[in-house]
Amino acid sequence: MTDDVQRFRAAHVVTPAGVVDDAVVEVRGDRVSAVHPNNGDERAERLGGWVVPGFVDTHVHGGGGHDYASGDADAILAGLDFHARNGTTTSFASLVTASLDDLAAQLDVLADLVDDGHLAGVHLEGPFLSVEQPGAHQQDLLRAPGPATVDRLVEAGRGTLRLVTLAPELPGGLDAVRRFVASGVRVAVGHTAADDAMVARALDAGADVGTHVFNAMTPIHHRRPGPVPRLLTDPRVAAELIADGFHVAEEVLRMALAAAGPDGVVLVTDAMVAAGMPDGPYRLGALDVRVVDGQARLLTDDGTPGSIAGSTLTTARAFALVAAITGDLAATARFASTNAARHYGLDAGTVEAGGPADLCLVDDRGTLQRVMRRGRWLEAA
Ligand SMILES: [Zn+2]
């Protein structure tokens, strides 16, 4: 009988019990079957570096030239493959604001991909957003959340809708938070002009995520705090951060990571179709975007730089940047994987016996070297 166990020996393995040095990871099928200190087993392939849990991205619109809102399952799978080769082994698919009919159609396609195990869920980033903080969302389609609208979107998701971003200050906003949460959908506060008191009410109503904190919300001011301080420090909240050094300056990232603590941050890419692609013209939803030096912005009539329109980030790059900021690869692995997995109850975020064989190998600086998804090594990006 052939031995169907894969064995890898790494300099460090980040496990729930802490970092195990000079450790062997055993993989059987698509699960990790054991993690133990090296015992001299010559069958183990030497990897060097750090084995960390495969990355989780809960806010991403596409990549590699492919848009998760396209309604084209093959294109969506190709986008997921691009991000998987960049370390994201577990992903939501995020949808920007569109008409309810279009969103329902997009949800229908994505729900099949969730049912088939390609996606961990769907994230609706609109249409219940503030016209004061629209970011790259089509303003004429933004709307307040009525109960019938909420129910229609939940039904269209067929149980796969996991997260909705909304501005709680909209008419009916707090009721919508309660209605989504009662339907098993998490609510993220974002694209919002809410003040701190309104954010507190939204959290008490059940919201427990902050959508790309700092971006598309009232900025922090020492007398008018806005949403940022509470989203970072309330222990119920998973605070999304886009760690590309552009959406949030590195010094502010450093402050935010410290304020939110080891369990409070989930790194997201907010990547759009142009991630991994050359500079040039692209689209986000129905809006025209131009990518210059890897930075995506809406195209404006007069040619001035428009609102930031998602990112071209990969989780691998975010991991390396946060690793450089923190100097702590185990902490960075929590931000890039474990915290999101725990918050949303995903089969991800851990390297231990019985856990998924979704693994990233990074070097001492946090640079991605190899990715294993479901027990198979992927080709490098
Ligand atoms: Zn987004």
Short mmCIF file of C-alpha atoms and ligand atoms in Angstrom, two decimals:
data_model
loop_
_atom_site.label_atom_id
_atom_site.label_comp_id
_atom_site.label_asym_id
_atom_site.label_seq_id
_atom_site.Cartn_x
_atom_site.Cartn_y
_atom_site.Cartn_z
CA MET A 1 0.00 0.00 0.00
CA THR A 2 1.40 3.38 -0.93
CA ASP A 3 1.99 5.98 1.71
CA ASP A 4 -0.41 8.82 0.83
CA VAL A 5 0.82 11.17 3.53
CA GLN A 6 2.80 14.27 2.49
CA ARG A 7 5.38 15.41 5.04
CA PHE A 8 7.08 18.80 5.15
CA ARG A 9 9.73 20.01 7.54
CA ALA A 10 9.75 23.75 8.18
CA ALA A 11 11.96 25.94 10.31
CA HIS A 12 8.83 27.30 12.03
CA VAL A 13 5.16 26.39 11.99
CA VAL A 14 2.56 28.81 13.36
CA THR A 15 -0.02 26.69 15.21
CA PRO A 16 -2.88 27.59 17.57
CA ALA A 17 -0.64 26.53 20.46
CA GLY A 18 2.18 28.82 19.36
CA VAL A 19 5.16 28.66 17.05
CA VAL A 20 6.74 25.22 16.77
CA ASP A 21 10.37 25.40 15.62
CA ASP A 22 11.88 22.74 13.36
CA ALA A 23 8.53 21.06 12.91
CA VAL A 24 7.02 18.53 10.53
CA VAL A 25 3.57 19.02 9.01
CA GLU A 26 1.83 15.92 7.77
CA VAL A 27 -0.95 16.20 5.21
CA ARG A 28 -3.37 13.45 4.27
CA GLY A 29 -5.71 14.29 1.43
CA ASP A 30 -6.96 17.84 1.95
CA ARG A 31 -6.43 17.93 5.73
CA VAL A 32 -3.47 18.34 8.02
CA SER A 33 -3.07 15.04 9.87
CA ALA A 34 -0.30 16.01 12.28
CA VAL A 35 2.08 18.77 13.33
CA HIS A 36 4.99 17.68 15.50
CA PRO A 37 8.60 18.55 16.29
CA ASN A 38 11.06 17.07 13.81
CA ASN A 39 11.84 13.50 14.83
CA GLY A 40 14.44 12.78 12.16
CA ASP A 41 11.94 11.27 9.71
CA GLU A 42 13.88 11.32 6.43
CA ARG A 43 10.67 11.23 4.38
CA ALA A 44 9.85 14.85 5.23
CA GLU A 45 10.60 17.36 2.48
CA ARG A 46 12.68 20.26 3.80
CA LEU A 47 11.02 23.60 3.22
CA GLY A 48 12.80 26.03 5.51
CA GLY A 49 10.89 29.21 6.34
CA TRP A 50 7.58 29.57 8.12
CA VAL A 51 4.39 27.60 7.55
CA VAL A 52 1.38 29.80 8.34
CA PRO A 53 -2.33 29.23 7.75
CA GLY A 54 -3.52 29.93 4.20
CA PHE A 55 -4.73 33.50 3.95
CA VAL A 56 -8.38 34.51 4.23
CA ASP A 57 -9.73 37.51 2.30
CA THR A 58 -13.26 38.61 3.19
CA HIS A 59 -13.33 41.72 1.01
CA VAL A 60 -12.22 41.26 -2.59
CA HIS A 61 -13.91 42.06 -5.89
CA GLY A 62 -11.68 40.21 -8.33
CA GLY A 63 -8.17 40.01 -9.68
CA GLY A 64 -5.97 38.74 -12.47
CA GLY A 65 -8.24 40.51 -14.97
CA HIS A 66 -11.39 38.83 -13.64
CA ASP A 67 -14.37 40.42 -11.89
CA TYR A 68 -16.41 38.54 -9.29
CA ALA A 69 -19.46 40.55 -10.38
CA SER A 70 -19.17 39.35 -13.97
CA GLY A 71 -21.74 36.59 -13.63
CA ASP A 72 -19.26 34.35 -15.49
CA ALA A 73 -18.39 31.38 -13.29
CA ASP A 74 -15.24 30.51 -15.24
CA ALA A 75 -13.95 34.07 -14.94
CA ILE A 76 -14.70 34.13 -11.23
CA LEU A 77 -12.82 30.86 -10.76
CA ALA A 78 -9.86 32.31 -12.67
CA GLY A 79 -9.86 35.33 -10.35
CA LEU A 80 -9.96 33.05 -7.32
CA ASP A 81 -7.05 31.09 -8.77
CA PHE A 82 -5.04 34.29 -9.19
CA HIS A 83 -5.59 35.18 -5.54
CA ALA A 84 -4.97 31.60 -4.39
CA ARG A 85 -1.54 31.67 -6.02
CA ASN A 86 -1.00 34.83 -3.97
CA GLY A 87 -1.87 33.01 -0.77
CA THR A 88 -5.63 33.53 -0.43
CA THR A 89 -6.90 30.00 0.04
CA THR A 90 -10.26 31.09 1.51
CA SER A 91 -12.25 33.96 0.05
CA PHE A 92 -15.51 35.79 0.08
CA ALA A 93 -16.59 37.46 -3.17
CA SER A 94 -17.50 41.12 -2.77
CA LEU A 95 -20.03 42.91 -4.95
CA VAL A 96 -20.18 46.66 -5.43
CA THR A 97 -23.44 48.56 -5.65
CA ALA A 98 -25.68 47.63 -8.57
CA SER A 99 -29.40 47.50 -9.20
CA LEU A 100 -31.30 44.95 -7.11
CA ASP A 101 -31.95 42.86 -10.21
CA ASP A 102 -28.26 42.85 -11.13
CA LEU A 103 -27.23 42.01 -7.56
CA ALA A 104 -29.71 39.15 -7.43
CA ALA A 105 -28.32 37.77 -10.69
CA GLN A 106 -24.72 38.11 -9.47
CA LEU A 107 -25.63 36.47 -6.15
CA ASP A 108 -27.20 33.55 -7.99
CA VAL A 109 -23.95 32.75 -9.80
CA LEU A 110 -21.81 33.23 -6.70
CA ALA A 111 -24.15 31.09 -4.55
CA ASP A 112 -23.43 28.11 -6.80
CA LEU A 113 -19.69 28.67 -6.33
CA VAL A 114 -20.15 28.78 -2.56
CA ASP A 115 -22.21 25.58 -2.68
CA ASP A 116 -19.43 23.94 -4.72
CA GLY A 117 -16.80 24.94 -2.16
CA HIS A 118 -14.91 27.48 -4.28
CA LEU A 119 -15.97 30.45 -2.18
CA ALA A 120 -16.59 30.80 1.55
CA GLY A 121 -19.40 33.31 1.09
CA VAL A 122 -20.57 36.51 -0.53
CA HIS A 123 -20.13 40.08 0.70
CA LEU A 124 -22.47 42.82 -0.49
CA GLU A 125 -20.74 46.18 -0.26
CA GLY A 126 -23.84 48.08 -1.33
CA PRO A 127 -26.33 49.46 -2.04
CA PHE A 128 -27.08 50.67 1.53
CA LEU A 129 -24.26 53.21 1.64
CA SER A 130 -24.06 56.91 2.44
CA VAL A 131 -24.06 59.34 -0.48
CA GLU A 132 -21.55 61.30 1.61
CA GLN A 133 -19.04 58.42 1.47
CA PRO A 134 -19.76 56.65 -1.81
CA GLY A 135 -16.16 55.75 -2.66
CA ALA A 136 -16.31 53.99 -6.01
CA HIS A 137 -19.99 53.10 -5.81
CA GLN A 138 -22.55 54.32 -8.32
CA GLN A 139 -24.26 57.11 -6.39
CA ASP A 140 -27.64 57.02 -8.13
CA LEU A 141 -28.07 53.37 -7.04
CA LEU A 142 -27.40 53.97 -3.35
CA ARG A 143 -30.53 53.53 -1.25
CA ALA A 144 -31.87 53.13 2.26
CA PRO A 145 -32.50 49.56 3.41
CA GLY A 146 -36.17 48.68 3.68
CA PRO A 147 -37.22 45.28 5.05
CA ALA A 148 -38.44 44.00 1.68
CA THR A 149 -35.11 44.91 0.05
CA VAL A 150 -33.18 43.21 2.83
CA ASP A 151 -35.27 40.06 2.50
CA ARG A 152 -34.93 40.01 -1.28
CA LEU A 153 -31.12 40.09 -1.12
CA VAL A 154 -30.96 37.48 1.64
CA GLU A 155 -33.19 35.18 -0.43
CA ALA A 156 -31.15 35.77 -3.58
CA GLY A 157 -28.07 34.61 -1.69
CA ARG A 158 -29.65 31.23 -0.83
CA GLY A 159 -27.79 31.09 2.47
CA THR A 160 -24.43 32.14 1.02
CA LEU A 161 -24.63 35.84 1.85
CA ARG A 162 -22.27 36.20 4.80
CA LEU A 163 -21.61 39.93 5.08
CA VAL A 164 -23.29 43.21 4.16
CA THR A 165 -21.66 46.61 4.43
CA LEU A 166 -24.09 49.38 5.33
CA ALA A 167 -24.24 52.91 6.65
CA PRO A 168 -26.27 52.57 9.87
CA GLU A 169 -27.38 56.21 9.87
CA LEU A 170 -29.55 55.70 6.79
CA PRO A 171 -33.32 55.63 7.40
CA GLY A 172 -34.13 52.12 8.62
CA GLY A 173 -30.42 51.38 9.01
CA LEU A 174 -30.50 49.98 12.53
CA ASP A 175 -33.58 47.89 11.74
CA ALA A 176 -31.73 46.53 8.72
CA VAL A 177 -28.76 45.60 10.93
CA ARG A 178 -31.09 43.59 13.16
CA ARG A 179 -32.88 42.04 10.18
CA PHE A 180 -29.67 40.90 8.47
CA VAL A 181 -28.22 39.55 11.70
CA ALA A 182 -31.45 37.64 12.42
CA SER A 183 -31.04 36.09 8.95
CA GLY A 184 -27.51 34.93 9.73
CA VAL A 185 -25.79 37.69 7.77
CA ARG A 186 -23.02 39.68 9.47
CA VAL A 187 -23.17 43.44 9.14
CA ALA A 188 -20.19 45.70 8.56
CA VAL A 189 -20.29 49.41 9.27
CA GLY A 190 -18.83 51.21 6.29
CA HIS A 191 -19.16 53.82 3.57
CA THR A 192 -20.71 55.83 6.35
CA ALA A 193 -21.05 59.36 7.69
CA ALA A 194 -22.08 58.01 11.11
CA ASP A 195 -20.71 59.59 14.27
CA ASP A 196 -19.39 57.56 17.18
CA ALA A 197 -22.78 57.38 18.93
CA MET A 198 -24.44 55.95 15.82
CA VAL A 199 -21.67 53.38 15.41
CA ALA A 200 -22.22 52.35 19.04
CA ARG A 201 -25.91 51.83 18.33
CA ALA A 202 -25.12 49.79 15.22
CA LEU A 203 -22.80 47.52 17.20
CA ASP A 204 -25.44 47.07 19.89
CA ALA A 205 -27.88 46.15 17.10
CA GLY A 206 -25.48 43.40 16.03
CA ALA A 207 -23.05 44.86 13.52
CA ASP A 208 -19.58 43.43 14.21
CA VAL A 209 -17.30 44.31 11.29
CA GLY A 210 -15.73 47.56 10.15
CA THR A 211 -15.41 47.85 6.37
CA HIS A 212 -11.90 48.99 5.36
CA VAL A 213 -11.55 51.13 8.48
CA PHE A 214 -10.37 54.69 7.76
CA ASN A 215 -11.45 54.48 4.11
CA ALA A 216 -14.91 55.78 3.12
CA MET A 217 -15.85 56.95 6.61
CA THR A 218 -15.63 60.21 8.54
CA PRO A 219 -11.96 60.65 9.53
CA ILE A 220 -10.84 60.49 13.14
CA HIS A 221 -10.71 63.85 14.91
CA HIS A 222 -9.83 64.23 18.58
CA ARG A 223 -13.07 66.04 19.41
CA ARG A 224 -15.29 64.37 16.77
CA PRO A 225 -14.09 60.78 16.82
CA GLY A 226 -16.25 59.40 14.02
CA PRO A 227 -16.37 55.62 13.45
CA VAL A 228 -12.66 54.79 13.58
CA PRO A 229 -11.84 54.55 17.31
CA ARG A 230 -14.81 52.36 18.20
CA LEU A 231 -14.42 50.06 15.19
CA LEU A 232 -10.79 49.50 16.13
CA THR A 233 -11.20 49.02 19.86
CA ASP A 234 -14.62 47.43 20.49
CA PRO A 235 -13.79 43.76 21.16
CA ARG A 236 -16.86 42.59 19.22
CA VAL A 237 -15.61 44.09 15.98
CA ALA A 238 -13.38 42.67 13.27
CA ALA A 239 -11.75 45.76 11.77
CA GLU A 240 -10.83 45.42 8.10
CA LEU A 241 -7.63 47.15 7.07
CA ILE A 242 -6.29 47.50 3.52
CA ALA A 243 -2.57 47.14 4.15
CA ASP A 244 -1.05 48.35 0.89
CA GLY A 245 0.60 51.43 2.37
CA PHE A 246 -1.58 53.62 0.14
CA HIS A 247 -5.15 53.30 1.46
CA VAL A 248 -3.79 53.75 4.99
CA ALA A 249 -0.33 55.19 5.65
CA GLU A 250 2.09 52.82 7.30
CA GLU A 251 2.29 54.84 10.52
CA VAL A 252 -1.49 54.79 10.78
CA LEU A 253 -1.50 51.04 10.12
CA ARG A 254 0.98 50.65 12.96
CA MET A 255 -1.28 52.66 15.27
CA ALA A 256 -4.39 50.76 14.19
CA LEU A 257 -2.80 47.35 14.72
CA ALA A 258 -1.75 48.37 18.21
CA ALA A 259 -5.15 49.83 19.04
CA ALA A 260 -7.11 46.82 17.81
CA GLY A 261 -4.84 44.25 19.45
CA PRO A 262 -3.93 40.75 18.28
CA ASP A 263 -7.53 39.62 17.67
CA GLY A 264 -9.10 42.81 16.32
CA VAL A 265 -7.86 43.21 12.76
CA VAL A 266 -8.62 41.31 9.57
CA LEU A 267 -6.49 42.20 6.58
CA VAL A 268 -8.48 42.53 3.37
CA THR A 269 -7.31 43.41 -0.10
CA ASP A 270 -10.45 45.09 -1.53
CA ALA A 271 -8.75 44.03 -4.76
CA MET A 272 -10.51 44.63 -8.03
CA VAL A 273 -10.10 43.22 -11.51
CA ALA A 274 -6.76 44.99 -12.09
CA ALA A 275 -4.88 43.21 -9.28
CA GLY A 276 -1.95 41.46 -10.92
CA MET A 277 -2.53 43.34 -14.17
CA PRO A 278 -0.72 46.26 -15.86
CA ASP A 279 -1.67 49.88 -15.31
CA GLY A 280 -4.47 51.06 -17.58
CA PRO A 281 -8.24 51.45 -17.91
CA TYR A 282 -10.56 49.06 -16.06
CA ARG A 283 -14.10 49.02 -14.70
CA LEU A 284 -15.48 48.56 -11.20
CA GLY A 285 -19.17 47.80 -11.48
CA ALA A 286 -20.42 50.27 -14.08
CA LEU A 287 -17.79 52.90 -13.30
CA ASP A 288 -14.62 53.63 -15.26
CA VAL A 289 -11.38 53.26 -13.34
CA ARG A 290 -7.81 54.10 -14.26
CA VAL A 291 -4.90 52.31 -12.61
CA VAL A 292 -1.69 54.35 -12.40
CA ASP A 293 1.34 53.02 -10.53
CA GLY A 294 -0.88 50.23 -9.21
CA GLN A 295 -3.35 52.68 -7.67
CA ALA A 296 -6.96 52.41 -8.88
CA ARG A 297 -9.06 55.56 -9.01
CA LEU A 298 -12.33 56.52 -10.63
CA LEU A 299 -11.99 58.36 -13.91
CA THR A 300 -13.43 61.87 -13.72
CA ASP A 301 -14.81 64.06 -16.49
CA ASP A 302 -12.08 66.67 -16.07
CA GLY A 303 -9.26 64.16 -15.77
CA THR A 304 -8.48 64.89 -12.11
CA PRO A 305 -7.82 61.86 -9.89
CA GLY A 306 -11.13 60.49 -8.62
CA SER A 307 -12.05 58.45 -5.58
CA ILE A 308 -9.93 55.40 -4.78
CA ALA A 309 -11.61 52.46 -6.53
CA GLY A 310 -10.56 49.32 -4.74
CA SER A 311 -6.99 48.13 -4.84
CA THR A 312 -4.55 46.04 -6.82
CA LEU A 313 -3.34 44.41 -3.62
CA THR A 314 -2.81 40.74 -2.94
CA THR A 315 -2.88 39.22 0.53
CA ALA A 316 0.71 38.14 -0.01
CA ARG A 317 1.79 41.78 -0.36
CA ALA A 318 -0.34 42.85 2.59
CA PHE A 319 1.22 40.07 4.68
CA ALA A 320 4.75 41.18 3.81
CA LEU A 321 3.99 44.82 4.61
CA VAL A 322 2.38 44.03 7.96
CA ALA A 323 5.20 41.60 8.77
CA ALA A 324 7.65 44.45 8.16
CA ILE A 325 5.62 46.77 10.40
CA THR A 326 5.13 44.31 13.26
CA GLY A 327 8.28 42.20 12.92
CA ASP A 328 6.10 39.32 14.10
CA LEU A 329 5.06 36.64 11.59
CA ALA A 330 2.80 34.81 14.04
CA ALA A 331 0.87 38.00 14.78
CA THR A 332 0.69 38.77 11.08
CA ALA A 333 -0.79 35.32 10.45
CA ARG A 334 -3.63 36.16 12.83
CA PHE A 335 -4.38 39.33 10.90
CA ALA A 336 -4.15 37.63 7.51
CA SER A 337 -6.03 34.46 8.33
CA THR A 338 -6.91 33.31 11.83
CA ASN A 339 -8.93 36.31 12.96
CA ALA A 340 -11.25 36.25 9.96
CA ALA A 341 -11.65 32.49 10.16
CA ARG A 342 -12.64 32.71 13.82
CA HIS A 343 -14.91 35.72 13.35
CA TYR A 344 -16.88 34.14 10.51
CA GLY A 345 -16.59 30.51 11.64
CA LEU A 346 -14.70 29.39 8.52
CA ASP A 347 -12.86 26.12 7.96
CA ALA A 348 -9.56 27.98 7.74
CA GLY A 349 -7.05 29.95 9.76
CA THR A 350 -5.25 27.18 11.57
CA VAL A 351 -2.39 24.71 11.07
CA GLU A 352 -3.15 21.71 13.27
CA ALA A 353 -4.21 18.09 13.06
CA GLY A 354 -7.69 17.93 11.59
CA GLY A 355 -7.49 21.41 10.08
CA PRO A 356 -7.57 22.19 6.38
CA ALA A 357 -4.39 21.64 4.36
CA ASP A 358 -4.44 25.29 3.28
CA LEU A 359 -0.96 26.52 4.00
CA CYS A 360 1.32 29.37 3.06
CA LEU A 361 5.09 29.13 3.23
CA VAL A 362 6.77 32.49 3.83
CA ASP A 363 10.39 33.42 4.37
CA ASP A 364 11.77 35.20 7.44
CA ARG A 365 10.67 38.56 6.00
CA GLY A 366 7.13 37.37 5.34
CA THR A 367 7.53 37.04 1.58
CA LEU A 368 5.32 34.31 0.13
CA GLN A 369 7.22 31.32 -1.25
CA ARG A 370 4.65 28.58 -1.83
CA VAL A 371 0.94 27.97 -1.36
CA MET A 372 -0.85 24.71 -0.63
CA ARG A 373 -4.59 24.64 -1.16
CA ARG A 374 -6.54 21.55 -0.12
CA GLY A 375 -3.41 19.48 0.05
CA ARG A 376 -1.99 20.50 -3.34
CA TRP A 377 0.87 22.91 -3.99
CA LEU A 378 -0.12 25.67 -6.38
CA GLU A 379 2.10 27.19 -9.01
CA ALA A 380 3.64 30.44 -7.87
CA ALA A 381 1.95 33.63 -9.02
ZN ZN B 1 -14.73 46.87 -1.66
#
